[in-house]
mmCIF file of C-alpha atoms in Angstrom:
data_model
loop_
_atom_site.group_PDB
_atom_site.id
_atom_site.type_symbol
_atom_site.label_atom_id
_atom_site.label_comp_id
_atom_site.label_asym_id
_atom_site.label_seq_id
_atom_site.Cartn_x
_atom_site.Cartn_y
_atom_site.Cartn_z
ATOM 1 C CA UNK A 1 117.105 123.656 113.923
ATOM 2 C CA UNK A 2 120.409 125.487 115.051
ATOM 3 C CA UNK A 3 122.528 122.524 113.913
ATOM 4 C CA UNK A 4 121.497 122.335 110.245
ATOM 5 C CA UNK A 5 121.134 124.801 107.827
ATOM 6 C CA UNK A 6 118.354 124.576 105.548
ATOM 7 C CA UNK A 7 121.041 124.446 102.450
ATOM 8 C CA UNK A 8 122.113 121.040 102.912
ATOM 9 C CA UNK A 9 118.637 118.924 103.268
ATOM 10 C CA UNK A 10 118.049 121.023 100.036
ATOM 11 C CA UNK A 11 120.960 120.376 98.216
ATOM 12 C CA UNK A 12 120.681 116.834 99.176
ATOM 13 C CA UNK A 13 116.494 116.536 98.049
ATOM 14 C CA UNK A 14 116.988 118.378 95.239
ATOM 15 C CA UNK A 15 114.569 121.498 97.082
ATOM 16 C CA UNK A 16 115.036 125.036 97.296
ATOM 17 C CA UNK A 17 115.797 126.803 100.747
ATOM 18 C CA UNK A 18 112.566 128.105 101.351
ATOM 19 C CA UNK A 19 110.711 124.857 100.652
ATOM 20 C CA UNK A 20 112.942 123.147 102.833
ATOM 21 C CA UNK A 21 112.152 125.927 105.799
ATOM 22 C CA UNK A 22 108.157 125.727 104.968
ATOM 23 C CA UNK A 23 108.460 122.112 105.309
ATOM 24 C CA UNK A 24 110.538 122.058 108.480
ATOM 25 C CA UNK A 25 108.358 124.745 110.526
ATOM 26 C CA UNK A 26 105.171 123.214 109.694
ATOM 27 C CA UNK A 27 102.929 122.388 112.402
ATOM 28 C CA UNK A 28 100.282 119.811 110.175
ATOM 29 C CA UNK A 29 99.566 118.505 107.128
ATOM 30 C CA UNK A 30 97.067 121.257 106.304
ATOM 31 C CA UNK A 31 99.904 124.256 106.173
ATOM 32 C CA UNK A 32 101.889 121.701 103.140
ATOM 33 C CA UNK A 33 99.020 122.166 101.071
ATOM 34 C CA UNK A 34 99.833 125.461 99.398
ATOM 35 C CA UNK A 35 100.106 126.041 96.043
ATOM 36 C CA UNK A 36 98.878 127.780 92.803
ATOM 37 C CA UNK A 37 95.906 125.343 92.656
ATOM 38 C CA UNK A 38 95.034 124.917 96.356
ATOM 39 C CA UNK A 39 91.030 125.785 97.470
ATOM 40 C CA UNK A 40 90.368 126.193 93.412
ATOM 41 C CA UNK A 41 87.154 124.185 92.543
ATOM 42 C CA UNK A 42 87.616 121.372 89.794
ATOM 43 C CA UNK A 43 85.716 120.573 86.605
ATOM 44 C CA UNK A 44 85.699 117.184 88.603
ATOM 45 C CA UNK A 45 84.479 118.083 91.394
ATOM 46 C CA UNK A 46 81.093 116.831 91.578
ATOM 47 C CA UNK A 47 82.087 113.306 90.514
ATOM 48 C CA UNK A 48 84.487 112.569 92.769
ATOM 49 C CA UNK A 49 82.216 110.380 94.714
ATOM 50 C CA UNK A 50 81.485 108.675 92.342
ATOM 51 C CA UNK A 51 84.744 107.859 91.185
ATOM 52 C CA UNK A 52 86.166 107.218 94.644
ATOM 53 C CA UNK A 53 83.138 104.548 95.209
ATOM 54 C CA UNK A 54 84.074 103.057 91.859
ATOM 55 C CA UNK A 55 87.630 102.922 92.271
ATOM 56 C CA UNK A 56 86.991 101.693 95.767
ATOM 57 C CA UNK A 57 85.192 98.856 93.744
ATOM 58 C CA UNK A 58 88.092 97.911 92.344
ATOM 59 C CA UNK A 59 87.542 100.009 88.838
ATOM 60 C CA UNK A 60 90.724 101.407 88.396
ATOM 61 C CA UNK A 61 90.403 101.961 84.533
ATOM 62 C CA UNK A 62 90.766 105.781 83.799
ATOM 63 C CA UNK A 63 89.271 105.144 80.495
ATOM 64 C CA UNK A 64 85.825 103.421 81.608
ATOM 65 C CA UNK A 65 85.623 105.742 84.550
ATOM 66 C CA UNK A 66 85.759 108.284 81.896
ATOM 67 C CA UNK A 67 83.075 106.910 80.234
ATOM 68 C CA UNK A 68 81.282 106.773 83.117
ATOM 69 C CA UNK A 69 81.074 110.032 84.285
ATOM 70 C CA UNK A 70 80.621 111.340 81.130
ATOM 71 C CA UNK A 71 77.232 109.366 80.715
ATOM 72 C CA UNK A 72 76.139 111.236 83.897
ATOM 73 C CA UNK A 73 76.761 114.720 82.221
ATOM 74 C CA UNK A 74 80.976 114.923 82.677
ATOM 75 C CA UNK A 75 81.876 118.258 80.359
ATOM 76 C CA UNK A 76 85.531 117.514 80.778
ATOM 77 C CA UNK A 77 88.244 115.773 79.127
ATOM 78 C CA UNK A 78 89.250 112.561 79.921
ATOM 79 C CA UNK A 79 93.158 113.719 80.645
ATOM 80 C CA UNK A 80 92.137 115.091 83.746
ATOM 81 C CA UNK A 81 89.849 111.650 85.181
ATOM 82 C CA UNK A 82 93.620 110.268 83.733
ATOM 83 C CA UNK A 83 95.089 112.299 86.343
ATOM 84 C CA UNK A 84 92.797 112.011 89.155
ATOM 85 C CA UNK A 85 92.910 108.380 89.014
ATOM 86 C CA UNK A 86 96.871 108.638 88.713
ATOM 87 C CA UNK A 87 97.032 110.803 91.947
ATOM 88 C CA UNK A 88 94.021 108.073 93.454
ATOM 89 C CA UNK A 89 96.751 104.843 92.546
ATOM 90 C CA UNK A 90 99.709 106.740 94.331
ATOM 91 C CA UNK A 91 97.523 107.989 97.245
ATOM 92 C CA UNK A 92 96.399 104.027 97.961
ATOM 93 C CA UNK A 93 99.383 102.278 96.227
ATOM 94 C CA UNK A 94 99.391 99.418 99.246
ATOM 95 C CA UNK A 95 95.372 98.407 97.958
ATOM 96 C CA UNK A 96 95.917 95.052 95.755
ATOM 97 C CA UNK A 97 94.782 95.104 91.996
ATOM 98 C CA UNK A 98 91.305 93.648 91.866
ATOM 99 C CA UNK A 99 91.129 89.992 91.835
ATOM 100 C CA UNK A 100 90.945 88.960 88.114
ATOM 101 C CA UNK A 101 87.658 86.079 87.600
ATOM 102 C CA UNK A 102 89.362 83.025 86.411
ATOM 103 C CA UNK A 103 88.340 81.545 83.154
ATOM 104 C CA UNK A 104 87.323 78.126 82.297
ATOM 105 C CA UNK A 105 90.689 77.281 81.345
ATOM 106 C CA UNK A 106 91.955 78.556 84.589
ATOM 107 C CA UNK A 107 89.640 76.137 86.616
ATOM 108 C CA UNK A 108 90.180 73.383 84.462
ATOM 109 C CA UNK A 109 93.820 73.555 84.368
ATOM 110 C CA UNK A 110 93.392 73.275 88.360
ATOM 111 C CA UNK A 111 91.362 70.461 88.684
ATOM 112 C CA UNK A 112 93.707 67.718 88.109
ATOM 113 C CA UNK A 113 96.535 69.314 90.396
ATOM 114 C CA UNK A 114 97.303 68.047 93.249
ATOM 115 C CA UNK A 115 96.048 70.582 95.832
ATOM 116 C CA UNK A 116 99.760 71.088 97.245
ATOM 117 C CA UNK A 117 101.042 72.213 94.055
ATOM 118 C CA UNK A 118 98.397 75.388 93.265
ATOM 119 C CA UNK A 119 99.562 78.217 94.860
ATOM 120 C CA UNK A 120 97.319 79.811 97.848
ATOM 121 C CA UNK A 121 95.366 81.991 95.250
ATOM 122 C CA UNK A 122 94.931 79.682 93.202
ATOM 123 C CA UNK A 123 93.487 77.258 95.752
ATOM 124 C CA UNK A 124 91.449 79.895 97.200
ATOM 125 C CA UNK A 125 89.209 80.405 94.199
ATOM 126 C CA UNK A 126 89.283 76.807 93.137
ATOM 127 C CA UNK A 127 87.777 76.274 96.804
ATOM 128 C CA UNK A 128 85.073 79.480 96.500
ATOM 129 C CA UNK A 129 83.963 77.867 92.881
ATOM 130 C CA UNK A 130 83.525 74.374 94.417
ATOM 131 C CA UNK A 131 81.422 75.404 97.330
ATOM 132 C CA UNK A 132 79.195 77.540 94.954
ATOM 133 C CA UNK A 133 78.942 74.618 92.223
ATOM 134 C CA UNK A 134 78.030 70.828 94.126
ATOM 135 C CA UNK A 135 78.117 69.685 90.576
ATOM 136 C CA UNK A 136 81.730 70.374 90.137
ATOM 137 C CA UNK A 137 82.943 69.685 93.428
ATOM 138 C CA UNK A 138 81.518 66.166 92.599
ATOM 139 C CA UNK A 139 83.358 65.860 89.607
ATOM 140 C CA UNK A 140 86.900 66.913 90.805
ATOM 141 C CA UNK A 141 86.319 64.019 93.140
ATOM 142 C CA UNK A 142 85.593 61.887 90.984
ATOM 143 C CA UNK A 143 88.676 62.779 88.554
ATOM 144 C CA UNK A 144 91.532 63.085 91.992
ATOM 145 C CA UNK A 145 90.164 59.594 92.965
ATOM 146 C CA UNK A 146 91.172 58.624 89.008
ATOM 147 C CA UNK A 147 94.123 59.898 89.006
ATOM 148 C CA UNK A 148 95.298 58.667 92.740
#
């Protein structure tokens, strides 16, 4: 650390000296977490499981898991699920958004495309409706053989 001074990482990040030394001498994660609110317990607390199974689910609505919680005996306010769910998004920001069901109009608006010109998606749930519905995949035979 004897060629940099702690002032110009600082000046640069926008961080005081001494946060700038903390963060450079620390020897894991665990020493980082300091703070005003570190080891306090959390209105929250006891739903967290909960609310990390859900949002692990793919429910990553604040205001249903709100609602949620609250039906098992939640005495909070919803701003602070708001913010737990915020921190939960930037924590796994790489996870993709649930896969949306498509509606009727989606899967009929893909039957008479050509299977080249869906996109891979697209194609993929086309594919997972057909195998779960004969019926169907019998029909959007019959209507590519019509329009070939």
């Amino acid at each position: 650390m004897a060629w940099w001074t702690s002032r110009k990482p600082g000046r640069r990040l926008g961080l005081a000296r001494g946060t700038v030394r903390r963060l450079a001498h620390a020897s894991d994660p665990d020493e980082l977490l300091v703070g005003r609110w570190t080891g306090r317990t959390s209105i929250l607390d006891p739903y967290k499981p909960y609310l990390h199974q859900r949002y692990a689910e793919g429910c990553t609505v604040a205001r249903r898991l709100f609602e949620e919680i609250r039906q098992r005996g939640y005495p909070g306010q919803e701003q602070v699920v708001r913010v737990y769910v915020r921190r939960l998004r930037e924590a796994f920001p790489h996870q993709d958004p649930p896969r949306r069901k498509p509606s009727v109009r989606d899967v009929t608006g893909w039957i008479p495309r050509h299977p080249d010109r869906l996109d891979i998606d697209d194609a993929q749930q086309l594919k997972e409706i057909l195998a779960r519905v004969p019926a169907l995949a019998r029909t959007v035979e019959h209507v590519r053989a019509s329009l070939s």
